[in-house]
Coordinates of C-alpha atoms (C1' of nucleotides) in Angstrom, one line a residue:
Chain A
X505 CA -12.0 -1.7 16.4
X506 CA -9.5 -1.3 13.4
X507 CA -8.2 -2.6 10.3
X508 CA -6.6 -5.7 11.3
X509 CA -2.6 -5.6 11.3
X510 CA -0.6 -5.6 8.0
X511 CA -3.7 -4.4 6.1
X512 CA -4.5 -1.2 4.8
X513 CA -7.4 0.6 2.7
X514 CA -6.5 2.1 -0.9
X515 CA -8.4 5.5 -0.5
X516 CA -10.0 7.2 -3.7
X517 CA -7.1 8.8 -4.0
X518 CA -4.9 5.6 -4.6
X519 CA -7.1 3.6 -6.4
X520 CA -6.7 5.4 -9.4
X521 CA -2.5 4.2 -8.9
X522 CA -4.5 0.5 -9.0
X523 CA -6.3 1.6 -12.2
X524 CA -3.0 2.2 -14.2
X525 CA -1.4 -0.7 -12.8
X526 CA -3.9 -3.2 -13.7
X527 CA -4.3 -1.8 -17.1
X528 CA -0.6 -1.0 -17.8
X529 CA -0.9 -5.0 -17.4
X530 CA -3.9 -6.1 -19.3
X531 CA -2.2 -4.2 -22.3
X532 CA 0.6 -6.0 -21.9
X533 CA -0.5 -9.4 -21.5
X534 CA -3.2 -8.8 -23.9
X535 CA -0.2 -7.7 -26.7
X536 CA 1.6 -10.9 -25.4
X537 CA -1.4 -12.6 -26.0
X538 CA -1.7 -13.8 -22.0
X539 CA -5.5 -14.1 -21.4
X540 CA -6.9 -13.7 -17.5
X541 CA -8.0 -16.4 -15.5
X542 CA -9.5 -15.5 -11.9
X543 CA -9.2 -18.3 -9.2
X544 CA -10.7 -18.3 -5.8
X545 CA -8.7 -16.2 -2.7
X546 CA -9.2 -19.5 -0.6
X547 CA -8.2 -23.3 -1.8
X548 CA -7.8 -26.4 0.4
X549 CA -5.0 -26.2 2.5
X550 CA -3.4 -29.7 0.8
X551 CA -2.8 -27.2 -2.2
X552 CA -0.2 -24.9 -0.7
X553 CA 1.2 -28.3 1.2
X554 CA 2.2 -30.1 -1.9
X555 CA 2.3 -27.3 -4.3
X556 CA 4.3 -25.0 -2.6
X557 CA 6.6 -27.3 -0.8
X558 CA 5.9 -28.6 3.0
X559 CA 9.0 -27.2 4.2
X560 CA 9.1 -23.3 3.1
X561 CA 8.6 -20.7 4.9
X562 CA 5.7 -19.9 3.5
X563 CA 3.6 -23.2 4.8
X564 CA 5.6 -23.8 7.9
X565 CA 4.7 -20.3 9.5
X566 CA 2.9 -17.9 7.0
X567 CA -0.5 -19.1 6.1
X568 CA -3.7 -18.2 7.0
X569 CA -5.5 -21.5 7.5
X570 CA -8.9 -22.1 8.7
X571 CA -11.4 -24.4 9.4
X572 CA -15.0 -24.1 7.5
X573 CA -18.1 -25.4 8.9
X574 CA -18.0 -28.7 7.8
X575 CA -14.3 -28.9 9.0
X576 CA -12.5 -28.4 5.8
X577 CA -9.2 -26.7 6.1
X578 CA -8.7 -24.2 3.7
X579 CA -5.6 -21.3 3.5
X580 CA -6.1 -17.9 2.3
X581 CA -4.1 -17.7 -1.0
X582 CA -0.3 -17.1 0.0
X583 CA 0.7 -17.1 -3.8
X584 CA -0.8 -17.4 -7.2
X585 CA 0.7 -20.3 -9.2
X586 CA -0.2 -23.3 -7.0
X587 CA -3.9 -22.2 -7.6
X588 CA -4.1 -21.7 -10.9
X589 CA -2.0 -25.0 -11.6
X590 CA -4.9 -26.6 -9.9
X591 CA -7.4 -24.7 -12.2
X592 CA -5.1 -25.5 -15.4
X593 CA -5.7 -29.0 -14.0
X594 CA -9.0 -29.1 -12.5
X595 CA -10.4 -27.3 -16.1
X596 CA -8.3 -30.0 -18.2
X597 CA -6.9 -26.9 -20.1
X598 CA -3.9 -29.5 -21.4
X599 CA -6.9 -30.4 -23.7
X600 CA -6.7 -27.3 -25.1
X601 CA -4.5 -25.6 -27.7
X602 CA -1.0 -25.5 -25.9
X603 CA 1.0 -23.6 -24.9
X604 CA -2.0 -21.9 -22.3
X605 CA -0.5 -18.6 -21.2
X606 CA -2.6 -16.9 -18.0
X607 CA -2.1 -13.9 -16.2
X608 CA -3.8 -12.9 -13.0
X609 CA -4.2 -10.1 -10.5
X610 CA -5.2 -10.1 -7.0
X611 CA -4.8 -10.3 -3.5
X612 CA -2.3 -12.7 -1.5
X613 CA -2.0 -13.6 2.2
X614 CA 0.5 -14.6 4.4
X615 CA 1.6 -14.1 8.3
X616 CA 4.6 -12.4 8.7
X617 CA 5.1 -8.7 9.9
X618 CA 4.8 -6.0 8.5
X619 CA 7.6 -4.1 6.9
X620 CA 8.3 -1.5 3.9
X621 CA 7.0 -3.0 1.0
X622 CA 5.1 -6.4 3.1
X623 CA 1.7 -6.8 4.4
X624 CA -0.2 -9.3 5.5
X625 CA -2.8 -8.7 2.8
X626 CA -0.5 -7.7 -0.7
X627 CA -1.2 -7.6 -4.2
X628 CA 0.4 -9.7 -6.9
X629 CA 0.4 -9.4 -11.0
X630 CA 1.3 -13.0 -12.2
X631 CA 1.9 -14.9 -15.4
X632 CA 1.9 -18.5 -15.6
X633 CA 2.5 -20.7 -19.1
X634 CA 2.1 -24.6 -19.3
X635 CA 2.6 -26.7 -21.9
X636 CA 6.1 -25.9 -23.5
X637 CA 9.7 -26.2 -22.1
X638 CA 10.9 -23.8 -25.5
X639 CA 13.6 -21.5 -23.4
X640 CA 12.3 -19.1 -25.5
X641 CA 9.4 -18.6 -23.3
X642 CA 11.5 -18.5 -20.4
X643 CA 12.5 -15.1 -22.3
X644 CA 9.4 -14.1 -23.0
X645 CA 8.1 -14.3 -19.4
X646 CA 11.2 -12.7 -18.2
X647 CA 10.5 -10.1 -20.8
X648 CA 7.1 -9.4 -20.2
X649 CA 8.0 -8.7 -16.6
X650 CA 10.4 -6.1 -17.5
X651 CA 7.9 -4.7 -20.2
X652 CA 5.5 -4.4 -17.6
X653 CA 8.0 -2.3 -15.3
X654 CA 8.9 -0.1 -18.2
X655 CA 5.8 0.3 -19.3
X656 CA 5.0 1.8 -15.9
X657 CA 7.9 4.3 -16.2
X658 CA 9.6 2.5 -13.9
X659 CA 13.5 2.4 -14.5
X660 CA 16.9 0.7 -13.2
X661 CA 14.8 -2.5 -13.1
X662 CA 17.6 -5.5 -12.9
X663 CA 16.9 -8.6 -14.0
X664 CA 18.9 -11.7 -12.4
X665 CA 18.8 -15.1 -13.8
X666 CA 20.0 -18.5 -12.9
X667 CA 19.2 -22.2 -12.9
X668 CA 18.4 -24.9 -10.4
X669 CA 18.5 -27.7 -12.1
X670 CA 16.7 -30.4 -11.6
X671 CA 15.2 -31.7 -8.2
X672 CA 17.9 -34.6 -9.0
X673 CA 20.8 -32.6 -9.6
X674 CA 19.6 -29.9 -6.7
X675 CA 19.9 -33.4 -4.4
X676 CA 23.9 -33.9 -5.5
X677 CA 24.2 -30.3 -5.4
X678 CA 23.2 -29.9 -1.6
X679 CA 25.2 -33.0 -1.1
X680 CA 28.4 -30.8 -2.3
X681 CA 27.2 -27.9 -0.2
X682 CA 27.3 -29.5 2.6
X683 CA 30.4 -31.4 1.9
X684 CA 31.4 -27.7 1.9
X685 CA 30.2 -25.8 4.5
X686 CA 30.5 -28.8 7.0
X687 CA 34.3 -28.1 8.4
X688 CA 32.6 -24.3 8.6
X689 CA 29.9 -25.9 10.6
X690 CA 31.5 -24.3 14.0
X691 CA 31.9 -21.0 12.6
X692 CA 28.1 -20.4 10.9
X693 CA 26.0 -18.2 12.3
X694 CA 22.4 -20.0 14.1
X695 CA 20.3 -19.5 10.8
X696 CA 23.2 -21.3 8.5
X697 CA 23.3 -23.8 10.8
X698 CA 20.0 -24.7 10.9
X699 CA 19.6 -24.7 7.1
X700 CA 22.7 -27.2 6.8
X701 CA 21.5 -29.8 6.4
X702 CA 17.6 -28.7 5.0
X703 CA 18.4 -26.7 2.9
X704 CA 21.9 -25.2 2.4
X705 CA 21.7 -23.1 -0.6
X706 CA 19.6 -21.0 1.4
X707 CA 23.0 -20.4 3.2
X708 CA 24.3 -19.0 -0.2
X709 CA 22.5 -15.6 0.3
X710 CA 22.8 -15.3 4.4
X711 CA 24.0 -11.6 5.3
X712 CA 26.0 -12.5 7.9
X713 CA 29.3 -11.1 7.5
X714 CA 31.0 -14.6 8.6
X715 CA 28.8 -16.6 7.2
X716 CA 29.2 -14.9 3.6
X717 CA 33.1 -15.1 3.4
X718 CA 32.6 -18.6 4.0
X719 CA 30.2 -18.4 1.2
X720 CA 31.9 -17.4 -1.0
X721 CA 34.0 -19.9 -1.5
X722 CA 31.3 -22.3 -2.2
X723 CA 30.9 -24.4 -5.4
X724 CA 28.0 -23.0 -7.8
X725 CA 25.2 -24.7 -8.8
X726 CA 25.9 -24.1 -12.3
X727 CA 28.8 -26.5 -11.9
X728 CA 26.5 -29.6 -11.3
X729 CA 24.4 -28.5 -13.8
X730 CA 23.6 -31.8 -16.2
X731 CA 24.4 -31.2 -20.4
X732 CA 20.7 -30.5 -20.9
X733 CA 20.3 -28.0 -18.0
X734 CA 23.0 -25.8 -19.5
X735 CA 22.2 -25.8 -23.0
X736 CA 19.1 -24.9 -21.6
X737 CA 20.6 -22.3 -19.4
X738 CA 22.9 -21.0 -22.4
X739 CA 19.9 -20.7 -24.6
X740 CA 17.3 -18.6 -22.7
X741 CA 20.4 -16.6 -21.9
X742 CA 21.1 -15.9 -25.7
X743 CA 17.2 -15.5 -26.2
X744 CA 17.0 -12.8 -23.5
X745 CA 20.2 -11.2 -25.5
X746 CA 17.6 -11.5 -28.8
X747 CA 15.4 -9.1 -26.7
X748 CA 17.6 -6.8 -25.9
X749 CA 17.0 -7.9 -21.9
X750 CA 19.7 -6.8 -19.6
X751 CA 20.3 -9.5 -17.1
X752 CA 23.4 -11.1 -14.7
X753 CA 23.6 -14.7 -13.7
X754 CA 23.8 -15.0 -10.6
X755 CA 24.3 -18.3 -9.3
X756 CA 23.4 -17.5 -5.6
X757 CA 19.7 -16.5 -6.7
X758 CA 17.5 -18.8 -4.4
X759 CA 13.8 -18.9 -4.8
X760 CA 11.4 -19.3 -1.6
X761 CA 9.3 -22.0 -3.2
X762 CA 9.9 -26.0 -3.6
X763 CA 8.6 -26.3 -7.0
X764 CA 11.1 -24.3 -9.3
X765 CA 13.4 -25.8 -11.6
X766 CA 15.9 -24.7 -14.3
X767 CA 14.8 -21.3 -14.9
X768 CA 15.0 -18.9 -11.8
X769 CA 14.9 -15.3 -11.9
X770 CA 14.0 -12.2 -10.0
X771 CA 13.0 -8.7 -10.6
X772 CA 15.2 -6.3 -8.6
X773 CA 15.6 -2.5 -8.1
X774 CA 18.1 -0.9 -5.5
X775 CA 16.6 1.9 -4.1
X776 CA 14.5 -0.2 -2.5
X777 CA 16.8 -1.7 -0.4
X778 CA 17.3 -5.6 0.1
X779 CA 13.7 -6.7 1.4
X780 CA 11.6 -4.6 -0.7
X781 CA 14.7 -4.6 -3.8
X782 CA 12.5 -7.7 -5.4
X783 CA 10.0 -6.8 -6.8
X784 CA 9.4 -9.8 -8.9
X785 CA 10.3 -12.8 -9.0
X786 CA 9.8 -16.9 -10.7
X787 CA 11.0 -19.5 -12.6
X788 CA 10.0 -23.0 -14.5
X789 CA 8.6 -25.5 -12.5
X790 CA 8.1 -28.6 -14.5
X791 CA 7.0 -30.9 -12.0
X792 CA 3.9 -29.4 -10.4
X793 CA 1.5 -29.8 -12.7
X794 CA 2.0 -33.6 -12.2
X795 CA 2.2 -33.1 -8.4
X796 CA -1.1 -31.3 -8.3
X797 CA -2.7 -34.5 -10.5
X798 CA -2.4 -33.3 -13.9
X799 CA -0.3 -34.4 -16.9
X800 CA 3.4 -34.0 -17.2
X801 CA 3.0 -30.5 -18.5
X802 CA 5.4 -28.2 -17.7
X803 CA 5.3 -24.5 -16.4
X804 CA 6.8 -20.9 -15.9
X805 CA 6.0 -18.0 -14.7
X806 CA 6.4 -15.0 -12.5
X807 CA 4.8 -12.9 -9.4
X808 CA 5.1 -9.5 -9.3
X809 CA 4.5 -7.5 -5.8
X810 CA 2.0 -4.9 -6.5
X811 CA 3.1 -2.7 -3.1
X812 CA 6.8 -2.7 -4.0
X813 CA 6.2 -1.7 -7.7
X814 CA 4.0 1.1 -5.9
X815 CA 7.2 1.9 -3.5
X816 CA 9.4 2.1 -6.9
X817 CA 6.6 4.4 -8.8
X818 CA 7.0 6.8 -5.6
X819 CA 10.7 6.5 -5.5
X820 CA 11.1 7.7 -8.9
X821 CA 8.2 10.1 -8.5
X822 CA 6.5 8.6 -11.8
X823 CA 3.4 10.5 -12.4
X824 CA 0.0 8.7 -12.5
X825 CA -2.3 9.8 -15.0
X826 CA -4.8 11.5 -13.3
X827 CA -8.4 11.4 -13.0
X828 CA -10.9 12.7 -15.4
X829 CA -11.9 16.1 -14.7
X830 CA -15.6 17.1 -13.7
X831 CA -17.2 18.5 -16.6
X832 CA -20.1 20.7 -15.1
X833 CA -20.7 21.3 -11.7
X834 CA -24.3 22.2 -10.9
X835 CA -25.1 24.9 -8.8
X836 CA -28.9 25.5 -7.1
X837 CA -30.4 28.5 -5.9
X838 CA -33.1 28.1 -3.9
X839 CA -35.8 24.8 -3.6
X840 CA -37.2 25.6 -7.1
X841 CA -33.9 25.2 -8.9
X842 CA -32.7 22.3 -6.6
X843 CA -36.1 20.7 -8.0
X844 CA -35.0 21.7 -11.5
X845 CA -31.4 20.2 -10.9
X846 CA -32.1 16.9 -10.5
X847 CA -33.5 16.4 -14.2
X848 CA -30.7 18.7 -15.6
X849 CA -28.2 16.7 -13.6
X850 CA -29.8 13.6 -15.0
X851 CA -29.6 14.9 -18.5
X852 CA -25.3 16.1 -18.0
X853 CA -25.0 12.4 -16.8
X854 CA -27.1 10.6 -19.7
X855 CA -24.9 12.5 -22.0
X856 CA -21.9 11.2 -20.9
X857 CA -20.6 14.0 -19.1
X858 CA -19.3 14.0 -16.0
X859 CA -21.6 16.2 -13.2
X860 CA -22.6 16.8 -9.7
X861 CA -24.2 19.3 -7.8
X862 CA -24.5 20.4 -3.8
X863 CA -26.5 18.3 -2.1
X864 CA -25.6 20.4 1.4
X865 CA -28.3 23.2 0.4
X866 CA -24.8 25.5 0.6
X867 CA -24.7 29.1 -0.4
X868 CA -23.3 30.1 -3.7
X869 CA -20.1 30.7 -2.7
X870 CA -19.8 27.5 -1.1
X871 CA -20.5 25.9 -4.0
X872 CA -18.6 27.5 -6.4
X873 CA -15.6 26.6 -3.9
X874 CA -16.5 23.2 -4.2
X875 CA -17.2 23.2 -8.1
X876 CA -13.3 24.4 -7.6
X877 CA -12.4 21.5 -5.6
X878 CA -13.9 18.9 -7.9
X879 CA -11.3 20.8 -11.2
X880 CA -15.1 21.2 -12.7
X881 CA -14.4 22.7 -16.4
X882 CA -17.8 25.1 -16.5
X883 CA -20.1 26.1 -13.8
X884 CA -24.2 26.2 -14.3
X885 CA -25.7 28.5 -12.4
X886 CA -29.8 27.7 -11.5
X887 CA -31.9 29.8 -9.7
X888 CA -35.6 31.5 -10.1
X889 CA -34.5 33.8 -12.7
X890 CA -33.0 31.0 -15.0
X891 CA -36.6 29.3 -14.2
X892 CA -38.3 32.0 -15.1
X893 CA -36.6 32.6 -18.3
X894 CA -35.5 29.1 -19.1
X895 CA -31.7 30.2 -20.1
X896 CA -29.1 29.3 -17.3
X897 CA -26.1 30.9 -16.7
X898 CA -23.3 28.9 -17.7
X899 CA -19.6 29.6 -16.6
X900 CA -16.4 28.4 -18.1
X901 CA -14.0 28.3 -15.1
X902 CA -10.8 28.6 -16.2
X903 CA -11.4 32.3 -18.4
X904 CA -14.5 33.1 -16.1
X905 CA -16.3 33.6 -19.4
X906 CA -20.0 33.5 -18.7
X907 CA -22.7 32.6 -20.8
X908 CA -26.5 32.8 -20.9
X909 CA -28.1 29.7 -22.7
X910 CA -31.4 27.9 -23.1
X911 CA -31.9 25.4 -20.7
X912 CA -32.3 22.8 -23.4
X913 CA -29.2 23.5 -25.5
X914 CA -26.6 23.0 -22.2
X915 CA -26.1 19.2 -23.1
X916 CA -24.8 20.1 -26.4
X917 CA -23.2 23.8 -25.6
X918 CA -21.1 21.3 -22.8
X919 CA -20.3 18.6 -25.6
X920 CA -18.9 20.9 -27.6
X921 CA -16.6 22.4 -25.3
X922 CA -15.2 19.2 -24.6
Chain B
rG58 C1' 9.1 -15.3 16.2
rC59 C1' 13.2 -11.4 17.7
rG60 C1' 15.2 -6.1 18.2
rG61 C1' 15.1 -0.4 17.6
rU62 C1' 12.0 4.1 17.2
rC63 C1' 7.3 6.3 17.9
rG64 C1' 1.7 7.1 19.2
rU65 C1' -1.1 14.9 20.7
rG66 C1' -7.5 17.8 16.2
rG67 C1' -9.2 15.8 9.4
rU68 C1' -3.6 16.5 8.3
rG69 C1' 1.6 18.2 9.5
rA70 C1' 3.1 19.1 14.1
rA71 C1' 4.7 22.4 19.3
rG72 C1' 4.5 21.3 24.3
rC73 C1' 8.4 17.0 27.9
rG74 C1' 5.5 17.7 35.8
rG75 C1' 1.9 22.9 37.0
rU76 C1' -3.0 23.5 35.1
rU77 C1' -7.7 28.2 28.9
rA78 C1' -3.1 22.1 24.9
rA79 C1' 1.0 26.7 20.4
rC80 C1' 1.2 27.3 15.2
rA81 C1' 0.3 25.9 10.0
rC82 C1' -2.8 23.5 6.4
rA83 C1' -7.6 21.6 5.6
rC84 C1' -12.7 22.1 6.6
rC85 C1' -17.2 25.2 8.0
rG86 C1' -19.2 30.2 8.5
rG87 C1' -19.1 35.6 7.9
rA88 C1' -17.2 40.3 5.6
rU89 C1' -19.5 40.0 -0.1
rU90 C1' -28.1 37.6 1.6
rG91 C1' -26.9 35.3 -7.3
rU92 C1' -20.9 33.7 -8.6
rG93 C1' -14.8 30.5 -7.3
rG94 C1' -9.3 30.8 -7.1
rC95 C1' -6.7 36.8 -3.2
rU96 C1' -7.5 39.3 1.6
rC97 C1' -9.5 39.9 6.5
rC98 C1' -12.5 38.0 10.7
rG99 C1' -14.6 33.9 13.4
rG100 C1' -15.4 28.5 14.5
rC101 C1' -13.2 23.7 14.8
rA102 C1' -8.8 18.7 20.6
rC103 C1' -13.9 18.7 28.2
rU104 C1' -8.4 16.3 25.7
rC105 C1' -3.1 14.2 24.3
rG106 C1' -3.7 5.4 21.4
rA107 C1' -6.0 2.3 25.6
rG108 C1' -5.7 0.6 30.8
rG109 C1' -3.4 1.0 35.5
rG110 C1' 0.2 3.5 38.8
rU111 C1' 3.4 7.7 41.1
rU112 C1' 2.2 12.9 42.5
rC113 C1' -1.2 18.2 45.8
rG114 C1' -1.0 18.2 40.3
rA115 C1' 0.6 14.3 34.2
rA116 C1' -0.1 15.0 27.3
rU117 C1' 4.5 15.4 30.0
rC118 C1' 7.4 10.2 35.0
rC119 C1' 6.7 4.5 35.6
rC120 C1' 4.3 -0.3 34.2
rU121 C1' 1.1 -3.1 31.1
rU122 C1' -1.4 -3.3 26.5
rC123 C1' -2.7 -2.2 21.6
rG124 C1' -1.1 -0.1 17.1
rA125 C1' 2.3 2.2 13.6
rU126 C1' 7.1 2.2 11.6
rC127 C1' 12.1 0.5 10.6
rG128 C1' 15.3 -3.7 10.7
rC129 C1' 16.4 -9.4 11.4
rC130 C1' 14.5 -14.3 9.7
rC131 C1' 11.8 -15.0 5.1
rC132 C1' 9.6 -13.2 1.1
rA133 C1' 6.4 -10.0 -3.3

RNA sequence: GCGGUCGUGGUGAAGCGGUUAACACACCGGAUUGUGGCUCCGGCACUCGAGGGUUCGAAUCCCUUCGAUCGCCCCA
C-alpha cells in the first residue's frame, strides 16, 4: 500500500507554508473586497464537457471520472471556474448586487504525470468576477494576482497579456492560420500537424525548432482583432499602466481552456523553467455563464497553482513565518506530580498558553531535551518536593534563570513573561 | 501516452559478485538515579522497493513489476 501516484501528504512541517498562503490570500481578496465561495470537489461530468470545452486536453485525457451508485457520472474537479459558474448560476447570484467577485481555494484533479511543479492532486487559489465587462476589472484581477505574489515575497513575477477575441473572430483567425501554415504542412513537426486543422494557434507556442521558425512568420491575432476588441485590448492595457503593473503583450499567449475570450493572461516566473514558469494563469470568458444556463453575464478571472508558487517561495528562499513557540513545557517527577500535571497542564492551556508535558514517563533529562526540541520559552519543574511545598520550580530557558513560585501564581507569572 | 535517470536504516548516503551492510545526522539509553543546549560511551538495517532468474555465492549481474524523479505532449 501507498499514496496513490502524483499525490503527496503536506507534513506538519509544511502545513504551516499552506497557512501563510491561504491567509496572504484571504487578506488580499478580503482588501479587494473578493468574498469566498466553497463548491463541491466533484460535479457532473456534463460540467467540465460544456464548460471547459469538449476538445481540450483537459476533458479528452485528464479527468478523473466516475460512476456513482446510481450511475451518475461525475469528474473530480480539474479546475475551479466551470464550478463556480455553475454555483453563480445554480444560486441565481445575477439577482444579486453585481458585479459578484468570488475567490476560492482548494484542491484540483487531473491525469497526467507527474512532473516538477504537477501532480495529480494540486492546489489552486482562484478569483472569478461576473457581471461587468469594465476592462478595468480585467486590471484589477490581473492586479490582484500579482498582489498576491508580492505579498508573498515572491519576486520577478511577469505578467503577460493578450486577447482572443471573440469565438467569431478566433473562427477567421484560425481560418488565416491555416491559410498560413498550410504550404508548411510538410515540414511541421507530428504535434503541429495534428493541431492544423483543430486548433492551430496551439501551433503558435510549439518548441520545436522547425516548427517555431515557421511560426514566427505567422499573422497575430491582434490583427483580426474587431474595433471593440482592441479598444478593449488598448484600455485594460492603459488600466494596468494606472496600477503600475508591469506586463508584455504577447500575442502567442494561448490558454488551455475553450471558454476564454478577450482578456488572456498568465502569471510567469523563469527560474522555474517553461512547465512550472506559469504559475498563474486566466482570462474573460463571456460566454459561459450562458453555456452553463444562466444569463448573459459575463466573467473573468484567474487560477493560481498552489505547488508552483511553493517551488518559487523555495527558489527564492522566502522565509515562512514560523510557528508559535511553546510557552511552558511541563515536566513530571514521579506518579504524584504526573497526577498534579494534568490540572496544571489544563490550567497553562485554559489561559491561553501554549503547553505540553511527557507523556513517555521519561527521566528529567529526557524531558528537558524535549522541552528543547518543542523551542518551549520556560520549563516547570513538578515533583514531590513542589507537592509538598506547593511552589514549583519554574525555568526560563533561554538565561537558565530559575524561579521558585506558588503553584497558583504560574498562570499569571507565564502571562506576564509573554 | 512517450523518453532519460534512480530506488540501501527515521534522514543523507558508502558499498557495485564473496559473505558481521561503512560513515554522518536524527532518535533512544547511560556517564550525571531532580534540570536542557557541550563531551564521552552504548543501542538502533536477520537486510538492500517487490517478484523471478543467473551463480558455489548477489545489495552488487539479467528480466519483470511497482514507485520516485526529470523531460516531451499539455497544463497550474
Amino acid at each position: 500500500m501507498g499514496i496513490p501516484r502524483g499525490t503527496y501528504d503536506i507534513l506538519p512541517n509544511e502545513v504551516t507554508t499552506w497557512h501563510y498562503l491561504e491567509k496572504t490570500a484571504r487578506e488580499i481578496c478580503a482588501r479587494y473586497a473578493y468574498e469566498e465561495v466553497r463548491t463541491p470537489i466533484f460535479e457532473e461530468t456534463s460540467l467540465y464537457e460544456r464548460g471547459v470545452g469538449e476538445t481540450t486536453d483537459i476533458v479528452e485525457k485528464e479527468m478523473y471520472t466516475f460512476l456513482d451508485r446510481k450511475k451518475r457520472s461525475l469528474t473530480l474537479r480539474p479546475e475551479g471556474t466551470a464550478g463556480v459558474v455553475r454555483s453563480f448560476v445554480e444560486n441565481k447570484m445575477y439577482g444579486e448586487s453585481l458585479p459578484v467577485k468570488l475567490y476560492y481555494f482548494g484542491p484540483m484533479f487531473r491525469y497526467e504525470r507527474p512532473q516538477a511543479g504537477r501532480y495529480r492532486q494540486f492546489h489552486q487559489f482562484g478569483v472569478e468576477v461576473f457581471g461587468s465587462d469594465d476592462p478595468a476589472l480585467d486590471a484589477e484581477v490581473i492586479s490582484l494576482g500579482l498582489a498576491f505574489y508580492r505579498s508573498l515575497g515572491i519576486s520577478g513575477v511577469q505578467v503577460g497579456i493578450n486577447n482572443v477575441g471573440t469565438p467569431e473572430i478566433r473562427a477567421k483567425y484560425f481560418e488565416k492560420l491555416i491559410e498560413y501554415f498550410a504550404p508548411f504542412e510538410a515540414e511541421l513537426d507530428q504535434d503541429a500537424k495534428s493541431r492544423l486543422y483543430r486548433n492551430p494557434m496551439r501551433i503558435l507556442d510549439s518548441k520545436v525548432k522547425r516548427t517555431q521558425e515557421i511560426a514566427e512568420g505567422a499573422p497575430s491575432i491582434l490583427d483580426s482583432l474587431d474595433k471593440a476588441s482592441m479598444e478593449n485590448f488598448e484600455r485594460v492595457q492603459s488600466y494596468l499602466q494606472e496600477l503600475q503593473v508591469p506586463f508584455q503583450v504577447n500575442d502567442r499567449l494561448v490558454r488551455g481552456l475553450d471558454y476564454y475570450t478577450q482578456t488572456a493572461f498568465e502569471f510567469m516566473i523563469e527560474e522555474l523553467g517553461a512547465q512550472a514558469g506559469v504559475i498563474g494563469g486566466g482570462g474573460r470568458y463571456n460566454g459561459l455563464v450562458q453555456e452553463l444556463g444562466g444569463p448573459e453575464v459575463s466573467g473573468i478571472g484567474f487560477g493560481i497553482g498552489l505547488e508552483r508558487v511553493i517551488l518559487a517561495l523555495k527558489e527564492q528562499n522566502v522565509a515562512i513565518p514560523s510557528t508559535k513557540p511553546m510557552d511552558c513545557f511541563l515536566v513530571t517527577m514521579g506518579e504524584q506530580a504526573q497526577h498534579a500535571s494534568v490540572r496544571l497542564l489544563g490550567e497553562l492551556r485554559g489561559a491561553g498558553l501554549k503547553a505540553e508535558r511527557d507523556y513517555l514517563d521519561r527521566k528529567m533529562k529526557a524531558q528537558f531535551k524535549a522541552a528543547n526540541r518543542y523551542k518551549a520559552r520556560y520549563v516547570a519543574v513538578l515533583g514531590d518536593e513542589e507537592l509538598a511545598s506547593g511552589k514549583i520550580q519554574v525555568k526560563q530557558m533561554e538565561t537558565g534563570e530559575q524561579k521558585s513560585i506558588a503553584m497558583d501564581q504560574l498562570v499569571s507569572y507565564l502571562l506576564e513573561g509573554k
